[in-house]
Coordinates of C-alpha atoms and ligand atoms in Angstrom, one line a residue:
Chain X
X11 CA 0.0 0.0 0.0
X12 CA 1.5 3.4 -0.9
X13 CA 1.6 6.3 1.4
X14 CA -1.4 8.1 -0.1
X15 CA -3.7 5.2 0.5
X16 CA -2.6 4.4 4.1
X17 CA -4.5 5.6 7.1
X18 CA -3.4 9.0 8.5
X19 CA -0.8 8.9 11.2
X20 CA -2.1 8.0 14.6
X21 CA -1.1 11.3 16.2
X22 CA -3.3 13.2 13.7
X23 CA -6.3 11.1 14.7
X24 CA -5.6 11.6 18.3
X25 CA -5.3 15.3 17.9
X26 CA -8.6 15.5 16.0
X27 CA -10.4 13.7 18.8
X28 CA -8.7 15.1 21.8
X29 CA -7.9 18.6 20.7
X30 CA -4.9 20.8 20.7
X31 CA -2.3 19.8 23.2
X32 CA -3.0 21.8 26.3
X33 CA -0.1 23.3 28.2
X34 CA -0.7 22.6 31.9
X35 CA 0.8 24.8 34.5
X36 CA 4.1 23.4 35.9
X37 CA 3.4 24.5 39.4
X38 CA -0.1 24.7 40.9
X39 CA -0.9 27.8 42.9
X40 CA -3.2 26.3 45.5
X41 CA -5.0 29.6 46.3
X42 CA -5.6 30.3 42.6
X43 CA -6.8 26.8 42.0
X44 CA -9.2 27.2 44.9
X45 CA -10.5 30.5 43.6
X46 CA -10.9 29.1 40.1
X47 CA -12.7 26.0 41.4
X48 CA -15.2 28.1 43.3
X49 CA -15.8 30.2 40.2
X50 CA -16.5 27.1 38.1
X51 CA -18.9 25.6 40.7
X52 CA -20.7 28.9 40.8
X53 CA -21.1 29.0 37.1
X54 CA -22.3 25.3 37.2
X55 CA -25.1 26.0 39.7
X56 CA -26.2 29.1 37.9
X57 CA -26.6 27.0 34.8
X58 CA -28.3 24.1 36.6
X59 CA -30.8 26.5 38.2
X60 CA -31.4 28.6 35.1
X61 CA -30.2 31.9 36.7
X62 CA -29.8 33.5 33.3
X63 CA -28.9 37.0 34.3
X64 CA -26.4 36.0 36.9
X65 CA -24.8 33.6 34.4
X66 CA -24.7 36.3 31.7
X67 CA -23.0 38.7 34.1
X68 CA -20.0 36.2 34.3
X69 CA -18.9 37.1 30.8
X70 CA -16.5 39.8 29.7
X71 CA -17.5 42.3 27.0
X72 CA -15.2 40.6 24.4
X73 CA -16.3 37.1 25.4
X74 CA -16.5 34.1 23.0
X75 CA -18.6 31.0 23.9
X76 CA -17.8 28.1 21.7
X77 CA -19.2 24.6 21.4
X78 CA -17.5 22.9 18.4
X79 CA -19.0 20.0 16.4
X80 CA -17.2 17.1 14.7
X81 CA -14.1 17.2 16.8
X82 CA -12.1 19.3 19.2
X83 CA -9.7 20.9 16.8
X84 CA -12.0 22.5 14.2
X85 CA -11.8 26.0 12.8
X86 CA -15.0 27.9 13.9
X87 CA -14.3 30.5 11.2
X88 CA -14.6 27.9 8.5
X89 CA -16.6 25.0 10.0
X90 CA -20.0 24.6 11.6
X91 CA -20.1 24.7 15.4
X92 CA -23.0 23.9 17.7
X93 CA -22.5 27.3 19.3
X94 CA -20.1 30.1 18.3
X95 CA -21.4 33.1 20.1
X96 CA -19.8 36.5 20.5
X97 CA -20.9 38.7 23.5
X98 CA -24.0 40.0 21.8
X99 CA -25.2 36.6 20.7
X100 CA -24.7 35.3 24.3
X101 CA -27.0 38.1 25.3
X102 CA -29.5 37.1 22.6
X103 CA -29.4 33.5 23.8
X104 CA -30.3 34.6 27.3
X105 CA -33.0 37.0 26.1
X106 CA -34.6 34.2 24.2
X107 CA -34.6 31.9 27.2
X108 CA -36.1 34.7 29.3
X109 CA -39.1 35.1 27.1
X110 CA -40.6 32.0 28.6
X111 CA -41.6 30.9 25.1
X112 CA -38.4 29.0 24.2
X113 CA -40.4 25.8 23.9
X114 CA -37.5 23.5 24.2
X115 CA -36.9 25.0 27.6
X116 CA -40.5 25.3 28.6
X117 CA -40.7 23.5 31.0
X118 CA -36.9 23.9 31.6
X119 CA -34.6 20.9 31.7
X120 CA -33.9 19.6 35.1
X121 CA -30.2 19.5 35.5
X122 CA -27.4 18.4 37.8
X123 CA -23.8 18.7 36.7
X124 CA -20.5 17.7 38.2
X125 CA -17.4 19.7 37.4
X126 CA -14.2 17.8 37.9
X127 CA -10.5 17.4 37.0
X128 CA -10.0 21.1 37.3
X129 CA -6.4 21.9 36.2
X130 CA -4.7 25.3 35.6
X131 CA -3.1 25.9 32.3
X132 CA 0.0 27.9 31.6
X133 CA -1.0 31.5 31.7
X134 CA -1.7 33.4 28.5
X135 CA -0.9 37.0 29.3
X136 CA -3.2 38.3 32.1
X137 CA -5.8 35.6 31.6
X138 CA -6.0 32.4 33.6
X139 CA -6.3 29.2 31.5
X140 CA -8.3 26.4 33.0
X141 CA -9.3 22.9 31.8
X142 CA -11.9 20.8 33.4
X143 CA -14.4 18.0 32.7
X144 CA -18.2 18.4 33.1
X145 CA -20.8 15.7 33.3
X146 CA -24.4 16.8 33.0
X147 CA -27.5 14.8 33.7
X148 CA -30.6 16.3 32.0
X149 CA -34.2 15.2 32.2
X150 CA -36.9 16.9 30.2
X151 CA -40.2 16.0 28.4
X152 CA -38.3 13.6 26.1
X153 CA -36.5 11.7 28.8
X154 CA -33.1 11.4 30.4
X155 CA -29.9 12.4 28.7
X156 CA -26.3 12.2 29.9
X157 CA -23.9 14.8 28.5
X158 CA -20.1 14.7 29.0
X159 CA -17.7 17.4 27.9
X160 CA -14.1 18.6 28.2
X161 CA -14.0 22.3 28.8
X162 CA -11.5 25.1 28.5
X163 CA -11.8 28.5 29.9
X164 CA -9.9 31.8 29.9
X165 CA -10.8 33.7 33.0
X166 CA -9.9 37.3 33.6
X167 CA -9.6 39.3 36.8
X168 CA -11.9 42.3 36.8
X169 CA -12.5 44.5 39.8
X170 CA -11.4 41.8 42.1
X171 CA -13.7 39.2 40.5
X172 CA -13.2 36.5 37.9
X173 CA -15.0 36.7 34.6
X174 CA -15.1 34.4 31.5
X175 CA -13.4 35.8 28.4
X176 CA -13.6 32.4 26.6
X177 CA -15.3 29.1 27.2
X178 CA -15.0 26.1 25.0
X179 CA -17.2 23.0 25.6
X180 CA -16.1 19.9 23.7
X181 CA -18.9 17.4 23.9
X182 CA -17.2 14.0 23.7
X183 CA -20.0 12.8 21.3
X184 CA -20.0 15.9 19.1
X185 CA -19.2 13.8 16.1
X186 CA -22.5 12.0 16.4
X187 CA -26.1 13.0 16.0
X188 CA -27.2 14.5 19.3
X189 CA -30.5 15.6 20.8
X190 CA -31.5 19.2 21.3
X191 CA -29.3 21.0 23.7
X192 CA -31.0 24.2 24.6
X193 CA -30.1 24.6 28.2
X194 CA -26.9 26.4 29.1
X195 CA -24.1 23.9 28.6
Chain B
X234 CA -60.5 -3.0 5.4
X235 CA -63.6 -1.2 4.5
X236 CA -65.6 -2.5 1.6
X237 CA -64.9 -0.6 -1.7
X238 CA -61.4 0.6 -0.8
X239 CA -58.7 -0.3 -3.3
X240 CA -55.8 -0.4 -0.9
X241 CA -55.0 0.0 2.8
X242 CA -53.4 3.3 1.9
X243 CA -56.7 4.7 0.8
X244 CA -58.0 4.3 4.3
X245 CA -54.9 5.7 5.9
X246 CA -54.6 8.7 3.6
X247 CA -57.8 10.5 2.9
X248 CA -58.2 13.9 1.4
X249 CA -56.8 16.3 4.1
X250 CA -56.7 13.6 6.7
X251 CA -53.9 11.1 7.5
X252 CA -53.9 8.3 10.0
X253 CA -51.5 8.6 13.1
X254 CA -50.0 5.1 12.5
X255 CA -48.3 6.5 9.4
X256 CA -45.9 8.2 11.8
X257 CA -45.3 5.4 14.2
X258 CA -45.9 2.0 12.8
X259 CA -42.7 -0.1 12.3
X260 CA -44.2 -2.2 9.5
X261 CA -45.1 0.9 7.6
X262 CA -41.6 2.3 8.1
X263 CA -40.1 -0.9 6.6
X264 CA -42.3 -0.6 3.6
X265 CA -41.3 3.1 3.2
X266 CA -37.6 1.9 3.1
X267 CA -38.5 -0.4 0.2
X268 CA -40.8 1.9 -1.7
X269 CA -39.3 5.3 -1.1
X270 CA -35.8 5.4 0.4
X271 CA -34.3 2.4 -1.5
X272 CA -36.2 3.0 -4.7
X273 CA -36.8 6.6 -5.6
X274 CA -34.3 9.5 -6.0
X275 CA -33.0 10.7 -2.7
X276 CA -30.5 13.5 -2.1
X277 CA -27.1 12.3 -1.0
X278 CA -24.5 15.0 -1.1
X279 CA -22.9 17.9 -3.0
X280 CA -20.0 18.1 -5.4
X281 CA -18.2 20.6 -3.1
X282 CA -17.9 18.0 -0.4
X283 CA -15.5 16.0 -2.5
X284 CA -13.7 18.7 -4.5
X285 CA -10.5 16.7 -5.3
X286 CA -9.8 13.4 -7.0
X287 CA -10.0 10.6 -4.4
X288 CA -11.9 12.6 -1.8
X289 CA -14.6 10.7 0.0
X290 CA -17.2 11.5 2.6
X291 CA -19.7 9.3 4.4
X292 CA -23.3 10.1 3.5
X293 CA -26.5 8.1 3.8
X294 CA -29.4 6.7 1.9
X295 CA -32.2 6.2 4.4
X296 CA -30.8 4.7 7.5
X297 CA -27.9 3.2 5.5
X298 CA -24.5 4.8 5.3
X299 CA -22.8 5.2 1.8
X300 CA -19.4 6.4 0.8
X301 CA -19.6 9.3 -1.7
X302 CA -16.3 9.1 -3.5
X303 CA -14.8 11.1 -6.3
X304 CA -12.8 8.4 -8.0
X305 CA -9.4 8.6 -9.8
X306 CA -11.2 9.6 -13.0
X307 CA -13.2 12.4 -11.3
X308 CA -16.5 10.6 -11.3
X309 CA -18.7 10.4 -8.3
X310 CA -19.4 6.9 -7.1
X311 CA -21.6 5.8 -4.2
X312 CA -20.1 2.8 -2.6
X313 CA -21.7 0.6 0.1
X314 CA -19.3 0.3 3.0
X315 CA -19.7 -3.5 3.5
X316 CA -16.9 -5.8 2.8
X317 CA -18.1 -8.5 0.4
X318 CA -16.0 -11.0 2.4
X319 CA -17.8 -11.1 5.7
X320 CA -19.4 -7.7 6.1
X321 CA -16.8 -5.6 7.9
X322 CA -16.6 -1.8 7.3
X323 CA -13.9 -1.0 4.8
X324 CA -13.7 2.6 6.1
X325 CA -14.6 4.1 9.5
X326 CA -13.5 7.7 8.7
X327 CA -16.2 10.3 8.1
X328 CA -14.1 11.8 5.3
X329 CA -10.7 11.9 3.8
X330 CA -8.7 11.3 0.6
X331 CA -7.9 7.7 -0.4
X332 CA -7.3 5.9 -3.6
X333 CA -8.3 2.6 -2.0
X334 CA -9.9 1.1 1.0
X335 CA -8.5 -1.8 2.9
X336 CA -10.7 -3.9 5.1
X337 CA -9.1 -4.3 8.5
X338 CA -10.4 -7.8 9.0
X339 CA -8.6 -9.9 6.3
X340 CA -7.1 -7.0 4.3
X341 CA -9.1 -7.2 1.1
X342 CA -8.3 -4.0 -0.8
X343 CA -10.7 -2.1 -3.0
X344 CA -10.1 0.7 -5.5
X345 CA -12.2 3.8 -4.9
X346 CA -14.4 2.9 -7.7
X347 CA -15.3 -0.3 -5.7
X348 CA -13.3 -2.9 -7.7
X349 CA -11.6 -5.6 -5.6
X350 CA -7.8 -5.0 -6.3
X351 CA -6.3 -7.8 -4.2
X352 CA -6.7 -10.0 -1.1
X353 CA -4.2 -11.4 1.4
X354 CA -2.6 -14.8 0.7
X355 CA -4.2 -15.1 -2.8
X356 CA -3.3 -18.7 -3.2
X357 CA -6.4 -19.6 -1.2
X358 CA -8.5 -18.1 -3.9
X359 CA -6.8 -19.7 -6.9
X360 CA -9.1 -19.6 -9.9
X361 CA -11.5 -17.0 -8.4
X362 CA -12.9 -14.2 -10.6
X363 CA -12.4 -11.0 -8.6
X364 CA -14.8 -9.0 -10.7
X365 CA -17.9 -10.2 -8.9
X366 CA -16.4 -9.4 -5.5
X367 CA -16.2 -5.6 -5.5
X368 CA -17.9 -3.2 -3.1
X369 CA -21.6 -2.8 -4.1
X370 CA -22.3 0.4 -5.9
X371 CA -25.5 2.4 -5.8
X372 CA -27.0 1.7 -9.3
X373 CA -28.1 5.2 -10.3
X374 CA -26.2 8.4 -9.4
X375 CA -27.1 11.7 -11.0
X376 CA -26.5 15.3 -10.2
X377 CA -28.2 18.6 -10.9
X378 CA -26.2 21.8 -10.4
X379 CA -23.9 20.1 -8.0
X380 CA -26.6 18.3 -6.0
X381 CA -25.9 14.6 -6.1
X382 CA -28.9 12.2 -5.9
X383 CA -29.1 8.5 -5.9
X384 CA -31.6 5.8 -6.6
X385 CA -31.2 2.2 -5.5
X386 CA -33.6 1.1 -8.3
X387 CA -31.9 -0.1 -11.6
X388 CA -34.4 1.9 -13.5
X389 CA -37.2 4.4 -13.1
X390 CA -37.8 8.1 -13.9
X391 CA -34.7 10.2 -14.6
X392 CA -33.6 12.7 -12.0
X393 CA -34.7 15.6 -14.2
X394 CA -38.2 14.0 -14.5
X395 CA -38.3 13.5 -10.7
X396 CA -37.3 17.1 -9.9
X397 CA -39.7 18.5 -12.5
X398 CA -40.7 22.0 -11.7
X399 CA -38.7 22.1 -8.6
X400 CA -35.5 22.4 -10.7
X401 CA -36.3 26.1 -10.9
X402 CA -35.6 26.4 -7.2
X403 CA -32.1 24.8 -7.5
X404 CA -31.4 27.1 -10.4
X405 CA -32.5 30.0 -8.2
X406 CA -30.2 28.9 -5.4
X407 CA -27.2 28.7 -7.7
X408 CA -28.0 32.1 -9.2
X409 CA -27.5 33.7 -5.8
X410 CA -23.8 32.8 -6.1
X411 CA -21.7 35.1 -8.3
X412 CA -20.0 32.0 -9.8
X413 CA -23.2 30.1 -10.1
X414 CA -21.8 27.5 -7.7
X415 CA -22.6 26.7 -4.1
X416 CA -20.2 25.5 -1.5
X417 CA -21.5 23.1 1.1
X418 CA -18.2 22.2 2.7
X419 CA -18.5 23.7 6.2
X420 CA -19.4 20.4 7.8
X421 CA -22.7 19.2 9.1
X422 CA -24.4 19.6 12.4
X423 CA -26.3 16.4 13.2
X424 CA -29.5 16.9 15.2
X425 CA -31.3 13.8 16.5
X426 CA -35.0 13.8 17.0
X427 CA -37.2 11.2 18.6
X428 CA -39.8 11.7 15.9
X429 CA -40.9 10.2 12.6
X430 CA -39.2 11.7 9.5
X431 CA -42.4 12.9 8.0
X432 CA -43.1 15.3 10.8
X433 CA -39.9 17.0 9.8
X434 CA -40.7 16.8 6.1
X435 CA -44.1 18.4 6.6
X436 CA -42.8 21.1 8.8
X437 CA -40.3 22.5 6.3
X438 CA -42.9 24.3 4.2
X439 CA -45.4 24.8 7.0
X440 CA -45.8 28.5 7.2
X441 CA -48.5 28.2 9.9
X442 CA -46.1 27.5 12.8
X443 CA -43.4 30.2 12.8
X444 CA -45.4 32.9 14.4
X445 CA -46.0 30.6 17.4
X446 CA -43.0 28.2 17.6
X447 CA -40.5 30.9 16.9
X448 CA -42.1 33.8 18.7
X449 CA -39.4 33.7 21.4
X450 CA -36.7 34.6 19.0
X451 CA -38.8 36.9 16.8
X452 CA -39.7 38.9 19.8
X453 CA -36.0 39.6 20.8
X454 CA -34.2 39.7 17.4
X455 CA -35.0 41.4 14.1
X456 CA -36.1 38.8 11.7
X457 CA -36.6 39.0 8.0
X458 CA -38.9 35.9 8.1
X459 CA -41.5 36.7 10.7
X460 CA -43.6 38.9 8.3
X461 CA -43.7 36.2 5.6
X462 CA -46.0 34.0 7.7
X463 CA -48.6 36.3 9.0
X464 CA -52.3 36.3 8.2
X465 CA -51.7 39.2 5.7
X466 CA -48.6 37.7 4.1
X467 CA -48.5 37.6 0.3
X468 CA -46.0 34.8 0.2
X469 CA -47.4 31.6 -1.2
X470 CA -47.0 27.9 -0.8
X471 CA -46.6 25.8 -4.0
X472 CA -46.7 22.1 -4.9
X473 CA -44.5 21.1 -7.9
X474 CA -45.8 17.6 -8.0
X475 CA -43.8 14.5 -7.1
X476 CA -44.1 15.6 -3.4
X477 CA -41.8 18.7 -3.9
X478 CA -43.1 21.8 -2.2
X479 CA -42.0 25.4 -1.5
X480 CA -42.8 28.5 0.3
X481 CA -42.3 31.2 -2.3
X482 CA -41.7 34.6 -0.6
X483 CA -40.8 36.4 -3.8
X484 CA -44.2 38.3 -4.0
X485 CA -43.3 39.8 -0.6
X486 CA -39.7 40.6 -1.5
X487 CA -40.8 42.1 -4.9
X488 CA -43.2 44.3 -3.1
X489 CA -40.4 45.5 -0.8
X490 CA -38.2 46.0 -3.9
X491 CA -35.0 46.1 -1.7
X492 CA -32.0 43.9 -2.8
X493 CA -30.9 41.7 0.1
X494 CA -34.0 42.3 2.1
X495 CA -34.6 38.6 2.0
X496 CA -31.3 38.2 4.1
X497 CA -32.3 41.0 6.5
X498 CA -29.7 43.4 5.2
X499 CA -29.0 45.8 2.3
X500 CA -26.7 45.6 -0.8
X501 CA -24.6 48.5 0.7
X502 CA -23.7 46.4 3.7
X503 CA -22.3 43.7 1.3
X504 CA -20.2 45.8 -1.2
X505 CA -17.9 43.0 -2.3
X506 CA -20.8 40.5 -2.9
X507 CA -22.8 43.2 -4.7
X508 CA -19.9 44.0 -7.0
X509 CA -19.4 40.3 -7.7
X510 CA -23.1 39.9 -8.6
X511 CA -23.1 42.9 -10.9
X512 CA -20.1 41.8 -12.8
X513 CA -21.5 38.2 -13.1
X514 CA -25.0 39.0 -14.1
X515 CA -25.2 42.7 -15.1
X516 CA -26.8 45.4 -13.0
X517 CA -30.4 44.7 -13.8
X518 CA -30.4 40.9 -13.5
X519 CA -28.2 41.1 -10.4
X520 CA -30.7 43.4 -8.7
X521 CA -33.6 41.1 -9.5
X522 CA -31.7 38.0 -8.1
X523 CA -30.8 39.9 -5.0
X524 CA -34.4 41.0 -4.5
X525 CA -35.8 37.5 -5.0
X526 CA -33.2 35.8 -2.7
X527 CA -32.8 32.2 -2.0
X528 CA -35.5 29.5 -2.3
X529 CA -37.3 27.8 0.5
X530 CA -38.0 24.4 -1.0
X531 CA -38.5 20.8 0.2
X532 CA -37.4 18.3 -2.4
X533 CA -39.1 15.0 -1.5
X534 CA -38.1 13.1 0.5
X535 CA -35.0 14.5 2.1
X536 CA -33.5 17.7 0.7
X537 CA -34.6 20.9 2.3
X538 CA -33.1 24.2 1.2
X539 CA -34.1 26.8 3.8
X540 CA -32.8 29.9 2.2
X541 CA -29.3 29.9 3.6
X542 CA -29.1 26.3 5.0
X543 CA -29.5 22.9 3.6
X544 CA -31.1 20.2 5.7
X545 CA -30.8 16.5 4.8
X546 CA -33.5 14.5 6.6
X547 CA -32.5 11.0 7.5
X548 CA -34.9 8.4 8.8
X549 CA -33.5 6.0 11.4
X550 CA -36.6 4.2 12.5
X551 CA -40.3 4.9 12.6
X552 CA -39.8 7.1 15.7
X553 CA -36.2 8.4 15.3
X554 CA -34.7 10.8 12.7
X555 CA -31.6 12.9 12.1
X556 CA -31.5 16.3 10.6
X557 CA -28.1 17.0 9.0
X558 CA -27.6 20.7 8.4
X559 CA -25.0 23.0 7.1
X560 CA -24.6 26.6 5.8
X561 CA -25.0 27.2 2.1
X562 CA -22.0 29.3 1.0
X563 CA -21.4 30.9 -2.3
X564 CA -18.2 29.8 -4.0
X565 CA -15.5 32.4 -3.7
X566 CA -17.6 35.0 -1.9
X567 CA -15.9 35.3 1.5
X568 CA -17.6 38.5 2.6
X569 CA -21.2 37.1 2.5
X570 CA -20.0 33.6 3.5
X571 CA -19.0 34.6 7.0
X572 CA -22.5 36.0 7.5
X573 CA -24.1 32.9 6.0
X574 CA -22.2 30.7 8.4
X575 CA -22.7 32.8 11.5
X576 CA -26.5 33.1 10.8
X577 CA -26.7 29.4 10.2
X578 CA -24.9 28.5 13.5
X579 CA -27.2 30.8 15.4
X580 CA -30.4 29.4 13.9
X581 CA -30.1 25.7 13.4
X582 CA -28.7 22.5 14.9
X583 CA -29.3 21.1 18.4
X584 CA -28.6 24.5 20.1
X585 CA -30.1 26.7 17.4
X586 CA -32.5 29.6 18.2
X587 CA -35.0 28.1 15.7
X588 CA -34.4 24.4 15.2
X589 CA -34.3 23.5 18.9
X590 CA -37.9 24.5 19.1
X591 CA -39.0 23.0 15.8
X592 CA -37.5 19.7 17.0
X593 CA -39.2 20.0 20.3
X594 CA -42.5 20.2 18.4
X595 CA -41.7 17.1 16.3
X596 CA -41.0 15.1 19.5
X597 CA -44.2 16.3 21.2
X598 CA -46.2 15.4 18.0
X599 CA -44.7 12.0 18.1
X600 CA -45.6 11.4 21.8
X601 CA -49.1 12.8 21.0
X602 CA -49.7 9.9 18.7
X603 CA -49.6 7.4 21.5
X604 CA -52.9 8.9 22.5
X605 CA -55.6 6.9 20.7
X606 CA -58.1 9.5 19.6
X607 CA -58.7 11.2 17.3
X608 CA -57.1 8.7 14.9
X609 CA -56.5 11.1 12.1
X610 CA -54.4 14.3 11.7
X611 CA -56.3 17.2 10.1
X612 CA -54.6 18.8 7.2
X613 CA -57.4 20.8 5.5
X614 CA -56.3 24.3 6.2
X615 CA -56.7 26.4 3.0
X616 CA -58.3 23.6 1.0
X617 CA -61.0 26.0 -0.2
X618 CA -58.5 28.5 -1.5
X619 CA -56.1 26.3 -3.5
X620 CA -55.6 27.7 -7.0
X621 CA -53.4 27.1 -10.0
X622 CA -50.6 29.5 -11.0
X623 CA -49.6 30.3 -14.6
X624 CA -47.4 27.3 -14.8
X625 CA -50.2 25.0 -13.6
X626 CA -48.7 24.4 -10.2
X627 CA -51.1 24.4 -7.2
X628 CA -50.6 27.3 -4.9
X629 CA -52.0 28.5 -1.6
X630 CA -51.5 31.0 1.2
X631 CA -48.2 30.8 3.0
X632 CA -49.9 29.5 6.2
X633 CA -51.9 26.7 4.5
X634 CA -51.5 22.9 4.8
X635 CA -51.1 22.7 1.1
X636 CA -47.5 21.4 1.3
X637 CA -48.6 18.5 3.6
X638 CA -51.5 17.6 1.2
X639 CA -49.1 17.6 -1.7
X640 CA -46.6 15.4 0.2
X641 CA -49.2 12.9 1.2
X642 CA -50.7 12.7 -2.3
X643 CA -47.2 11.7 -3.7
X644 CA -46.5 9.4 -0.7
X645 CA -49.7 7.5 -1.4
X646 CA -48.8 7.0 -5.1
X647 CA -45.4 5.6 -4.1
X648 CA -46.7 3.3 -1.4
X649 CA -49.5 2.0 -3.6
X650 CA -47.0 1.1 -6.4
X651 CA -46.0 -2.6 -6.4
Ligands
FES6 S1 -14.4 -9.1 6.2 FE1 -13.3 -7.8 4.9 S2 -11.6 -9.0 4.4 FE2 -12.7 -10.3 5.6
FE2_7 FE1 -39.7 26.3 12.2

């Protein structure tokens, strides 16, 4: 078999499925890790309990909220993503939910999510890079659904608080057909 | 069966009334596979998904996966991904570029036109004729303006006959591109629904629901489409025959007389695209194309062009379906393409502002059918105001059930055929 007809190198396939290599922090600052964890837990419960305004307030003005499809390492400026929101589209998403007529969230999904494996990444400038996993149990009119994702954040200190400048949610089954996902992931 | 009826279908499908079991019965679903999905023309994929020699992508015909391959000679083949030896998959990638496929089980190797090239330890097959042991190929493949269709039947009507009057809508879509070519290479979102495929099919040209199902997004965002589906709308629904239906909003856009109003914008905001269109078609024709905009057409049974997206409807079982959706882009028009992608990502797919709620409706409809009475769904809206247009096609108000009636009429013809 010649080179053209052979399978792609294994590392390509791994990268496609597991994403860009993340650079984890060499030394973990325990205080920062604690602060970041508290922030992520807070975001998780705001999402679980549909506290839309409080969740929206966690974002910076230049925020990007990205849920890729068909892999972890796609180019959102070229390929379809499940969500690729700038700050104004995040606001629109929240406004739609708040109308009470977003049928896929009326009644709202009942949710419980676990955030785990929280690891600090090497800092990119001022922002704090974080990686974590999230597992979400959803039940709604259709039935029960389990979601699992690897997430990446860039958090920014603003007025003594942490804010989200970037959040990427890689659903581990984003290469497969998936049910509606209209709660905040 | 009632006395005097010619077929069970006559009882299930009455004028303006269809029986609930058509959406949930597993036996009917099996029969649909034989009489529709594995027989008539179905949409498979687009030229632009396999631009280079030896490109391939996994698509489907009904629930069955197929490999769409541009072979070494540039022709598009549809290969069935089942090793003729013992049934293994010869390819598990969604897409790529390969001249051949090697089965991982015993290493039989096939050219990308399906021919068996060689097998491991060939002495064991001494005297065997390889020519009958290639990958199965879909018997009929044809394309129209880059849209590739397939039929699993050896013979039958041609693709052009099948598309009939609906060809105009594919021409219309291509004309919106300055090069005349569309680009569907941005990858698909795959949205699962626990609902029968025909609920999706019938919703695509249903202009009655948007004011209600999508009121949440219409109330918080400017939308170019809300006004097409009001009581006073001048947009029409049309049946082209063969189950193809459209919502034709051109009367409304021609009344507005504003280029790019169909896209919720103006020509001035898209200077590069506007210049490209003028140089491709001349000022006058470009202006008309940009007023009329993209079509909204449901090509039976599975290709839905929703202005700036295409949806491919895939049946999985009587009660499970997948909507594959991607942005339509215009070849070599980066300025407008970014907006086409962004707007698509906002609107459709599992998290879309629009499609999450449409899909919620499909699933609720499906559960509703578990309730025993009334047995029939009621599709008579606008029956009294159907009329014929100048081309002889049946048209109605944009909020009428005309598309559903057209779909069921064709469906019945197909199901009654032996
Ligand atoms: S099953 Fe494919 S080579 Fe044996
Ligand atoms: Fe809709």
